[in-house]
Amino acid sequence: PADNQKFSLQEVLDTFKLCLSENKEVYLEQYVAGWRGLVKFLNSLGSVFGFISKDAVSKLQILVNYMNGENASHYATVQSMVKYELDNNLVDVNKKESHPESGCRTLLRLHRALRWLELFLDRLRTSTEDSKTSALCAEAYNESLAQHHPWMIRKAAGMAFLVLPGRQTFFEVMNVGPPEQVVAKLGEALPLISEVYQITEDLYAQHNLLDLP
Ligand code: 1Q0
């Protein structure tokens, strides 16, 4: 049904809430589900963002394939995935060789994008009525993901940002009610996203995985 395609910030918030286990491991299933919700949102913004959502979807699919594959049990959490792939030499560490699509390198791309999301949502939350979403988005991007992207992609991303809807429309698509409520929801969502980000960041740093090719 069409409703299935409808984005709700609450839904994304809920999945990110469910991401963390009691001992602070990150469940892959919820992580992927959170991203799926965000991709839904991106798709609702129009086809200019197609090249971004396509890349996100293909990365989510790579992870889903592992999660449903013969080694599914090792792909329950980000922690178990990292351990399993490293212990079994399934990660290309210096350059792409026999494992160009490891779960570790694939998740790292989404992880970097999560930092962008964190910065962008925080800017949206503290923005004023006359703020330009395209500027907020570009600032967040330049501070995070852009540093990992080649010139061509930065250029394409920059052009896509220009056609982002205004703040009011943006808030409406989030489906949580009046602007004050959106701001409150964002305030609720951010610590959750930050925590998931930080736990993953620490784990990757600890295993020297932050620059995987
Ligand atoms: C709202 C505007 C969305 C803007 C998204 C900013 C990210 C721009 C990224 C553009 C690059 C995409 C093209 C492919 C790049 C790949 O080369 C790159 C590296 O992968 P690889 O295999 O070549 O090494 N891929 C990535 O960096 C992954 C990028 C994933 C981006 C996923 C973005 C999903 C967007 C969600 C919209 C969220 C809306 C926020 C508001 C909702 C409120 C909760």
PDB file of C-alpha atoms and ligand atoms in Angstrom:
ATOM      1  CA  PRO A   1       0.000   0.000   0.000  1.00  0.00           C
ATOM      2  CA  ALA A   2       1.024   3.599  -0.591  1.00  0.00           C
ATOM      3  CA  ASP A   3       1.155   4.113   3.154  1.00  0.00           C
ATOM      4  CA  ASN A   4       4.082   1.768   3.284  1.00  0.00           C
ATOM      5  CA  GLN A   5       6.108   4.301   1.375  1.00  0.00           C
ATOM      6  CA  LYS A   6       5.224   7.111   3.718  1.00  0.00           C
ATOM      7  CA  PHE A   7       8.067   8.325   5.818  1.00  0.00           C
ATOM      8  CA  SER A   8       7.650   8.893   9.485  1.00  0.00           C
ATOM      9  CA  LEU A   9      10.359  10.304  11.678  1.00  0.00           C
ATOM     10  CA  GLN A  10       8.832   8.416  14.580  1.00  0.00           C
ATOM     11  CA  GLU A  11       9.385   5.136  12.792  1.00  0.00           C
ATOM     12  CA  VAL A  12      13.048   5.904  12.153  1.00  0.00           C
ATOM     13  CA  LEU A  13      13.420   7.044  15.726  1.00  0.00           C
ATOM     14  CA  ASP A  14      11.956   3.763  16.940  1.00  0.00           C
ATOM     15  CA  THR A  15      14.301   1.619  14.870  1.00  0.00           C
ATOM     16  CA  PHE A  16      17.370   3.517  16.047  1.00  0.00           C
ATOM     17  CA  LYS A  17      16.121   3.078  19.601  1.00  0.00           C
ATOM     18  CA  LEU A  18      15.982  -0.675  19.036  1.00  0.00           C
ATOM     19  CA  CYS A  19      19.497  -0.701  17.579  1.00  0.00           C
ATOM     20  CA  LEU A  20      21.311  -1.037  20.857  1.00  0.00           C
ATOM     21  CA  SER A  21      21.387  -4.195  22.911  1.00  0.00           C
ATOM     22  CA  GLU A  22      21.616  -4.124  26.682  1.00  0.00           C
ATOM     23  CA  ASN A  23      25.382  -4.396  26.549  1.00  0.00           C
ATOM     24  CA  LYS A  24      25.540  -1.709  23.861  1.00  0.00           C
ATOM     25  CA  GLU A  25      26.026  -3.836  20.817  1.00  0.00           C
ATOM     26  CA  VAL A  26      24.521  -2.549  17.575  1.00  0.00           C
ATOM     27  CA  TYR A  27      21.935  -4.847  15.996  1.00  0.00           C
ATOM     28  CA  LEU A  28      22.453  -4.984  12.253  1.00  0.00           C
ATOM     29  CA  GLU A  29      18.821  -5.683  11.518  1.00  0.00           C
ATOM     30  CA  GLN A  30      17.654  -2.499  13.215  1.00  0.00           C
ATOM     31  CA  TYR A  31      20.526  -0.501  11.790  1.00  0.00           C
ATOM     32  CA  VAL A  32      19.515  -1.554   8.292  1.00  0.00           C
ATOM     33  CA  ALA A  33      15.858  -0.903   9.086  1.00  0.00           C
ATOM     34  CA  GLY A  34      16.724   2.604  10.266  1.00  0.00           C
ATOM     35  CA  TRP A  35      18.495   3.303   7.000  1.00  0.00           C
ATOM     36  CA  ARG A  36      15.606   1.901   5.011  1.00  0.00           C
ATOM     37  CA  GLY A  37      13.358   4.443   6.665  1.00  0.00           C
ATOM     38  CA  LEU A  38      15.749   7.237   5.756  1.00  0.00           C
ATOM     39  CA  VAL A  39      15.972   6.048   2.173  1.00  0.00           C
ATOM     40  CA  LYS A  40      12.169   6.167   2.027  1.00  0.00           C
ATOM     41  CA  PHE A  41      12.396   9.785   3.034  1.00  0.00           C
ATOM     42  CA  LEU A  42      15.063  10.467   0.450  1.00  0.00           C
ATOM     43  CA  ASN A  43      12.975   8.859  -2.283  1.00  0.00           C
ATOM     44  CA  SER A  44      10.034  11.052  -1.402  1.00  0.00           C
ATOM     45  CA  LEU A  45      12.190  14.096  -2.193  1.00  0.00           C
ATOM     46  CA  GLY A  46      12.401  13.221  -5.862  1.00  0.00           C
ATOM     47  CA  SER A  47      14.517  11.590  -8.529  1.00  0.00           C
ATOM     48  CA  VAL A  48      17.451  14.004  -8.240  1.00  0.00           C
ATOM     49  CA  PHE A  49      18.407  12.019  -5.188  1.00  0.00           C
ATOM     50  CA  GLY A  50      18.203   8.727  -7.035  1.00  0.00           C
ATOM     51  CA  PHE A  51      21.951   8.298  -7.324  1.00  0.00           C
ATOM     52  CA  ILE A  52      22.288   8.672  -3.576  1.00  0.00           C
ATOM     53  CA  SER A  53      19.443   6.360  -2.645  1.00  0.00           C
ATOM     54  CA  LYS A  54      20.627   3.773  -5.186  1.00  0.00           C
ATOM     55  CA  ASP A  55      24.033   3.602  -3.538  1.00  0.00           C
ATOM     56  CA  ALA A  56      22.487   3.380  -0.086  1.00  0.00           C
ATOM     57  CA  VAL A  57      20.086   0.642  -1.185  1.00  0.00           C
ATOM     58  CA  SER A  58      22.848  -1.413  -2.773  1.00  0.00           C
ATOM     59  CA  LYS A  59      24.917  -1.192   0.392  1.00  0.00           C
ATOM     60  CA  LEU A  60      21.952  -2.192   2.532  1.00  0.00           C
ATOM     61  CA  GLN A  61      21.388  -5.139   0.199  1.00  0.00           C
ATOM     62  CA  ILE A  62      24.988  -6.304   0.633  1.00  0.00           C
ATOM     63  CA  LEU A  63      24.458  -6.365   4.388  1.00  0.00           C
ATOM     64  CA  VAL A  64      21.067  -8.062   4.098  1.00  0.00           C
ATOM     65  CA  ASN A  65      22.624 -10.781   1.958  1.00  0.00           C
ATOM     66  CA  TYR A  66      25.147 -11.505   4.697  1.00  0.00           C
ATOM     67  CA  MET A  67      22.411 -11.392   7.317  1.00  0.00           C
ATOM     68  CA  ASN A  68      20.432 -13.974   5.365  1.00  0.00           C
ATOM     69  CA  GLY A  69      23.385 -16.009   4.191  1.00  0.00           C
ATOM     70  CA  GLU A  70      24.990 -19.161   5.500  1.00  0.00           C
ATOM     71  CA  ASN A  71      26.936 -17.217   8.131  1.00  0.00           C
ATOM     72  CA  ALA A  72      23.897 -15.318   9.298  1.00  0.00           C
ATOM     73  CA  SER A  73      24.599 -15.969  12.960  1.00  0.00           C
ATOM     74  CA  HIS A  74      27.764 -13.853  12.738  1.00  0.00           C
ATOM     75  CA  TYR A  75      25.851 -10.941  11.305  1.00  0.00           C
ATOM     76  CA  ALA A  76      23.578 -10.282  14.258  1.00  0.00           C
ATOM     77  CA  THR A  77      25.470  -7.250  15.527  1.00  0.00           C
ATOM     78  CA  VAL A  78      28.135  -4.931  14.168  1.00  0.00           C
ATOM     79  CA  GLN A  79      30.437  -6.278  16.875  1.00  0.00           C
ATOM     80  CA  SER A  80      29.957  -9.906  15.869  1.00  0.00           C
ATOM     81  CA  MET A  81      30.347  -9.023  12.183  1.00  0.00           C
ATOM     82  CA  VAL A  82      33.649  -7.234  12.788  1.00  0.00           C
ATOM     83  CA  LYS A  83      34.970 -10.092  14.860  1.00  0.00           C
ATOM     84  CA  TYR A  84      33.888 -12.752  12.388  1.00  0.00           C
ATOM     85  CA  GLU A  85      35.176 -11.002   9.276  1.00  0.00           C
ATOM     86  CA  LEU A  86      38.513 -10.098  10.857  1.00  0.00           C
ATOM     87  CA  ASP A  87      39.060 -13.532  12.406  1.00  0.00           C
ATOM     88  CA  ASN A  88      38.430 -15.133   9.019  1.00  0.00           C
ATOM     89  CA  ASN A  89      40.399 -12.693   6.872  1.00  0.00           C
ATOM     90  CA  LEU A  90      37.311 -11.523   5.051  1.00  0.00           C
ATOM     91  CA  VAL A  91      38.261  -7.859   4.996  1.00  0.00           C
ATOM     92  CA  ASP A  92      40.481  -6.089   2.468  1.00  0.00           C
ATOM     93  CA  VAL A  93      42.494  -3.841   4.723  1.00  0.00           C
ATOM     94  CA  ASN A  94      44.874  -1.952   2.441  1.00  0.00           C
ATOM     95  CA  LYS A  95      43.466  -2.201  -1.028  1.00  0.00           C
ATOM     96  CA  LYS A  96      40.533  -3.870  -2.692  1.00  0.00           C
ATOM     97  CA  GLU A  97      41.471  -7.440  -3.472  1.00  0.00           C
ATOM     98  CA  SER A  98      39.551 -10.594  -2.777  1.00  0.00           C
ATOM     99  CA  HIS A  99      36.913  -9.068  -0.503  1.00  0.00           C
ATOM    100  CA  PRO A 100      35.865  -5.763  -2.064  1.00  0.00           C
ATOM    101  CA  GLU A 101      32.405  -5.943  -0.510  1.00  0.00           C
ATOM    102  CA  SER A 102      33.042  -6.993   3.053  1.00  0.00           C
ATOM    103  CA  GLY A 103      30.398  -6.205   5.603  1.00  0.00           C
ATOM    104  CA  CYS A 104      32.960  -4.069   7.436  1.00  0.00           C
ATOM    105  CA  ARG A 105      33.761  -1.752   4.523  1.00  0.00           C
ATOM    106  CA  THR A 106      30.136  -1.594   3.446  1.00  0.00           C
ATOM    107  CA  LEU A 107      28.911  -0.626   6.892  1.00  0.00           C
ATOM    108  CA  LEU A 108      31.702   1.933   7.176  1.00  0.00           C
ATOM    109  CA  ARG A 109      30.165   3.882   4.263  1.00  0.00           C
ATOM    110  CA  LEU A 110      26.811   3.990   6.007  1.00  0.00           C
ATOM    111  CA  HIS A 111      28.496   4.802   9.280  1.00  0.00           C
ATOM    112  CA  ARG A 112      30.139   7.859   7.736  1.00  0.00           C
ATOM    113  CA  ALA A 113      26.778   8.883   6.332  1.00  0.00           C
ATOM    114  CA  LEU A 114      25.303   8.568   9.810  1.00  0.00           C
ATOM    115  CA  ARG A 115      27.680  11.280  10.961  1.00  0.00           C
ATOM    116  CA  TRP A 116      26.371  13.491   8.182  1.00  0.00           C
ATOM    117  CA  LEU A 117      22.834  12.732   9.363  1.00  0.00           C
ATOM    118  CA  GLU A 118      23.705  13.604  12.935  1.00  0.00           C
ATOM    119  CA  LEU A 119      25.172  16.954  11.909  1.00  0.00           C
ATOM    120  CA  PHE A 120      22.344  17.734   9.520  1.00  0.00           C
ATOM    121  CA  LEU A 121      19.577  16.903  11.968  1.00  0.00           C
ATOM    122  CA  ASP A 122      21.239  18.976  14.642  1.00  0.00           C
ATOM    123  CA  ARG A 123      21.387  21.927  12.280  1.00  0.00           C
ATOM    124  CA  LEU A 124      17.737  21.432  11.349  1.00  0.00           C
ATOM    125  CA  ARG A 125      16.793  21.257  14.990  1.00  0.00           C
ATOM    126  CA  THR A 126      18.488  24.535  15.844  1.00  0.00           C
ATOM    127  CA  SER A 127      17.567  26.287  12.591  1.00  0.00           C
ATOM    128  CA  THR A 128      15.248  29.241  12.289  1.00  0.00           C
ATOM    129  CA  GLU A 129      12.277  29.693   9.967  1.00  0.00           C
ATOM    130  CA  ASP A 130      14.352  31.421   7.326  1.00  0.00           C
ATOM    131  CA  SER A 131      17.181  28.870   7.339  1.00  0.00           C
ATOM    132  CA  LYS A 132      17.990  27.238   4.023  1.00  0.00           C
ATOM    133  CA  THR A 133      17.941  23.445   4.201  1.00  0.00           C
ATOM    134  CA  SER A 134      20.357  23.272   1.268  1.00  0.00           C
ATOM    135  CA  ALA A 135      22.920  25.302   3.204  1.00  0.00           C
ATOM    136  CA  LEU A 136      22.422  23.281   6.392  1.00  0.00           C
ATOM    137  CA  CYS A 137      22.785  20.081   4.423  1.00  0.00           C
ATOM    138  CA  ALA A 138      25.902  21.265   2.562  1.00  0.00           C
ATOM    139  CA  GLU A 139      27.576  22.374   5.805  1.00  0.00           C
ATOM    140  CA  ALA A 140      26.906  19.025   7.430  1.00  0.00           C
ATOM    141  CA  TYR A 141      28.147  17.229   4.327  1.00  0.00           C
ATOM    142  CA  ASN A 142      31.347  19.254   4.050  1.00  0.00           C
ATOM    143  CA  GLU A 143      32.139  18.543   7.680  1.00  0.00           C
ATOM    144  CA  SER A 144      31.716  14.810   7.292  1.00  0.00           C
ATOM    145  CA  LEU A 145      31.077  12.656   4.223  1.00  0.00           C
ATOM    146  CA  ALA A 146      32.641  15.050   1.727  1.00  0.00           C
ATOM    147  CA  GLN A 147      36.049  14.294   3.171  1.00  0.00           C
ATOM    148  CA  HIS A 148      35.662  10.721   1.926  1.00  0.00           C
ATOM    149  CA  HIS A 149      34.247  11.550  -1.507  1.00  0.00           C
ATOM    150  CA  PRO A 150      36.067  12.384  -4.729  1.00  0.00           C
ATOM    151  CA  TRP A 151      35.438  15.654  -6.518  1.00  0.00           C
ATOM    152  CA  MET A 152      32.818  14.304  -8.924  1.00  0.00           C
ATOM    153  CA  ILE A 153      30.589  13.011  -6.177  1.00  0.00           C
ATOM    154  CA  ARG A 154      30.992  16.156  -4.082  1.00  0.00           C
ATOM    155  CA  LYS A 155      29.930  18.128  -7.120  1.00  0.00           C
ATOM    156  CA  ALA A 156      26.877  15.949  -7.780  1.00  0.00           C
ATOM    157  CA  ALA A 157      25.893  16.002  -4.114  1.00  0.00           C
ATOM    158  CA  GLY A 158      26.225  19.774  -4.013  1.00  0.00           C
ATOM    159  CA  MET A 159      23.895  20.092  -6.982  1.00  0.00           C
ATOM    160  CA  ALA A 160      21.331  17.760  -5.441  1.00  0.00           C
ATOM    161  CA  PHE A 161      21.333  19.774  -2.216  1.00  0.00           C
ATOM    162  CA  LEU A 162      20.266  22.862  -4.141  1.00  0.00           C
ATOM    163  CA  VAL A 163      16.888  21.354  -4.933  1.00  0.00           C
ATOM    164  CA  LEU A 164      16.101  20.290  -1.381  1.00  0.00           C
ATOM    165  CA  PRO A 165      12.678  21.523  -0.284  1.00  0.00           C
ATOM    166  CA  GLY A 166      12.471  24.386   2.170  1.00  0.00           C
ATOM    167  CA  ARG A 167      12.449  23.922   5.910  1.00  0.00           C
ATOM    168  CA  GLN A 168       8.668  24.005   6.210  1.00  0.00           C
ATOM    169  CA  THR A 169       8.080  21.329   3.569  1.00  0.00           C
ATOM    170  CA  PHE A 170      10.888  19.302   5.039  1.00  0.00           C
ATOM    171  CA  PHE A 171       9.261  19.366   8.446  1.00  0.00           C
ATOM    172  CA  GLU A 172       5.886  18.425   6.965  1.00  0.00           C
ATOM    173  CA  VAL A 173       7.290  15.341   5.239  1.00  0.00           C
ATOM    174  CA  MET A 174       8.561  14.130   8.590  1.00  0.00           C
ATOM    175  CA  ASN A 175       4.956  13.514   9.619  1.00  0.00           C
ATOM    176  CA  VAL A 176       5.170  14.442  13.279  1.00  0.00           C
ATOM    177  CA  GLY A 177       3.052  17.558  13.467  1.00  0.00           C
ATOM    178  CA  PRO A 178       3.802  21.259  13.925  1.00  0.00           C
ATOM    179  CA  PRO A 179       7.391  22.603  13.789  1.00  0.00           C
ATOM    180  CA  GLU A 180       7.764  22.707  17.589  1.00  0.00           C
ATOM    181  CA  GLN A 181       6.990  19.029  17.690  1.00  0.00           C
ATOM    182  CA  VAL A 182       9.467  18.280  14.923  1.00  0.00           C
ATOM    183  CA  VAL A 183      12.146  20.127  16.844  1.00  0.00           C
ATOM    184  CA  ALA A 184      11.306  18.157  19.981  1.00  0.00           C
ATOM    185  CA  LYS A 185      11.364  14.859  18.077  1.00  0.00           C
ATOM    186  CA  LEU A 186      14.717  15.727  16.573  1.00  0.00           C
ATOM    187  CA  GLY A 187      15.991  16.459  20.049  1.00  0.00           C
ATOM    188  CA  GLU A 188      14.841  13.004  21.061  1.00  0.00           C
ATOM    189  CA  ALA A 189      16.309  11.277  18.013  1.00  0.00           C
ATOM    190  CA  LEU A 190      19.741  12.860  18.083  1.00  0.00           C
ATOM    191  CA  PRO A 191      21.182  11.323  21.254  1.00  0.00           C
ATOM    192  CA  LEU A 192      20.150   7.878  19.986  1.00  0.00           C
ATOM    193  CA  ILE A 193      21.772   8.386  16.615  1.00  0.00           C
ATOM    194  CA  SER A 194      24.863   9.856  18.276  1.00  0.00           C
ATOM    195  CA  GLU A 195      25.197   6.896  20.575  1.00  0.00           C
ATOM    196  CA  VAL A 196      24.929   4.362  17.765  1.00  0.00           C
ATOM    197  CA  TYR A 197      27.446   6.402  15.794  1.00  0.00           C
ATOM    198  CA  GLN A 198      29.904   6.675  18.671  1.00  0.00           C
ATOM    199  CA  ILE A 199      29.800   2.998  19.578  1.00  0.00           C
ATOM    200  CA  THR A 200      30.484   2.028  15.969  1.00  0.00           C
ATOM    201  CA  GLU A 201      33.195   4.667  15.654  1.00  0.00           C
ATOM    202  CA  ASP A 202      34.970   3.403  18.774  1.00  0.00           C
ATOM    203  CA  LEU A 203      34.735  -0.198  17.620  1.00  0.00           C
ATOM    204  CA  TYR A 204      36.136   0.623  14.179  1.00  0.00           C
ATOM    205  CA  ALA A 205      38.903   2.766  15.664  1.00  0.00           C
ATOM    206  CA  GLN A 206      39.847   0.014  18.071  1.00  0.00           C
ATOM    207  CA  HIS A 207      40.295  -2.402  15.172  1.00  0.00           C
ATOM    208  CA  ASN A 208      41.894   0.113  12.816  1.00  0.00           C
ATOM    209  CA  LEU A 209      39.036  -0.096  10.369  1.00  0.00           C
ATOM    210  CA  LEU A 210      38.284   3.566   9.791  1.00  0.00           C
ATOM    211  CA  ASP A 211      40.062   3.768   6.427  1.00  0.00           C
ATOM    212  CA  LEU A 212      38.949   0.534   4.783  1.00  0.00           C
ATOM    213  CA  PRO A 213      39.186   0.784   0.982  1.00  0.00           C
TER     214      PRO A 213
HETATM  215  C1  1Q0 B   1      18.259  15.047   2.436  1.00  0.00           C
HETATM  216  C2  1Q0 B   1      19.398  15.064   1.506  1.00  0.00           C
HETATM  217  C3  1Q0 B   1      20.115  13.807   1.431  1.00  0.00           C
HETATM  218  C4  1Q0 B   1      21.524  14.017   1.151  1.00  0.00           C
HETATM  219  C5  1Q0 B   1      22.374  12.845   1.484  1.00  0.00           C
HETATM  220  C6  1Q0 B   1      23.777  13.271   1.764  1.00  0.00           C
HETATM  221  C7  1Q0 B   1      24.750  12.292   1.326  1.00  0.00           C
HETATM  222  C8  1Q0 B   1      25.285  12.587  -0.031  1.00  0.00           C
HETATM  223  C9  1Q0 B   1      26.048  11.427  -0.523  1.00  0.00           C
HETATM  224  C10 1Q0 B   1      26.230  11.417  -1.979  1.00  0.00           C
HETATM  225  C11 1Q0 B   1      26.991  10.235  -2.490  1.00  0.00           C
HETATM  226  C12 1Q0 B   1      26.161   9.129  -3.080  1.00  0.00           C
HETATM  227  C13 1Q0 B   1      26.773   8.486  -4.289  1.00  0.00           C
HETATM  228  C14 1Q0 B   1      27.673   7.322  -4.005  1.00  0.00           C
HETATM  229  C15 1Q0 B   1      28.766   7.445  -3.265  1.00  0.00           C
HETATM  230  C16 1Q0 B   1      29.687   6.320  -2.967  1.00  0.00           C
HETATM  231  O1  1Q0 B   1      30.827   6.448  -3.786  1.00  0.00           O
HETATM  232  C17 1Q0 B   1      30.050   6.379  -1.506  1.00  0.00           C
HETATM  233  C18 1Q0 B   1      31.227   5.493  -1.177  1.00  0.00           C
HETATM  234  O2  1Q0 B   1      30.937   4.173  -1.444  1.00  0.00           O
HETATM  235  P1  1Q0 B   1      31.996   3.305  -2.281  1.00  0.00           P
HETATM  236  O3  1Q0 B   1      31.381   1.939  -2.400  1.00  0.00           O
HETATM  237  O4  1Q0 B   1      32.159   3.978  -3.629  1.00  0.00           O
HETATM  238  O5  1Q0 B   1      33.281   3.317  -1.503  1.00  0.00           O
HETATM  239  N1  1Q0 B   1      28.901   6.016  -0.752  1.00  0.00           N
HETATM  240  C19 1Q0 B   1      28.558   6.631   0.388  1.00  0.00           C
HETATM  241  O6  1Q0 B   1      29.245   7.499   0.871  1.00  0.00           O
HETATM  242  C20 1Q0 B   1      27.276   6.194   1.079  1.00  0.00           C
HETATM  243  C21 1Q0 B   1      26.296   7.300   1.012  1.00  0.00           C
HETATM  244  C22 1Q0 B   1      25.002   6.900   1.628  1.00  0.00           C
HETATM  245  C23 1Q0 B   1      24.098   8.072   1.731  1.00  0.00           C
HETATM  246  C24 1Q0 B   1      22.789   7.681   2.307  1.00  0.00           C
HETATM  247  C25 1Q0 B   1      21.906   8.869   2.442  1.00  0.00           C
HETATM  248  C26 1Q0 B   1      20.568   8.484   2.879  1.00  0.00           C
HETATM  249  C27 1Q0 B   1      19.775   9.700   3.059  1.00  0.00           C
HETATM  250  C28 1Q0 B   1      18.828   9.856   3.837  1.00  0.00           C
HETATM  251  C29 1Q0 B   1      18.031  11.087   3.922  1.00  0.00           C
HETATM  252  C30 1Q0 B   1      17.842  11.479   5.295  1.00  0.00           C
HETATM  253  C31 1Q0 B   1      16.962  12.651   5.417  1.00  0.00           C
HETATM  254  C32 1Q0 B   1      17.126  13.307   6.744  1.00  0.00           C
HETATM  255  C33 1Q0 B   1      15.919  13.789   7.348  1.00  0.00           C
HETATM  256  C34 1Q0 B   1      15.092  12.718   7.928  1.00  0.00           C
HETATM  257  C35 1Q0 B   1      14.786  12.941   9.329  1.00  0.00           C
HETATM  258  C36 1Q0 B   1      15.132  11.801  10.185  1.00  0.00           C
END
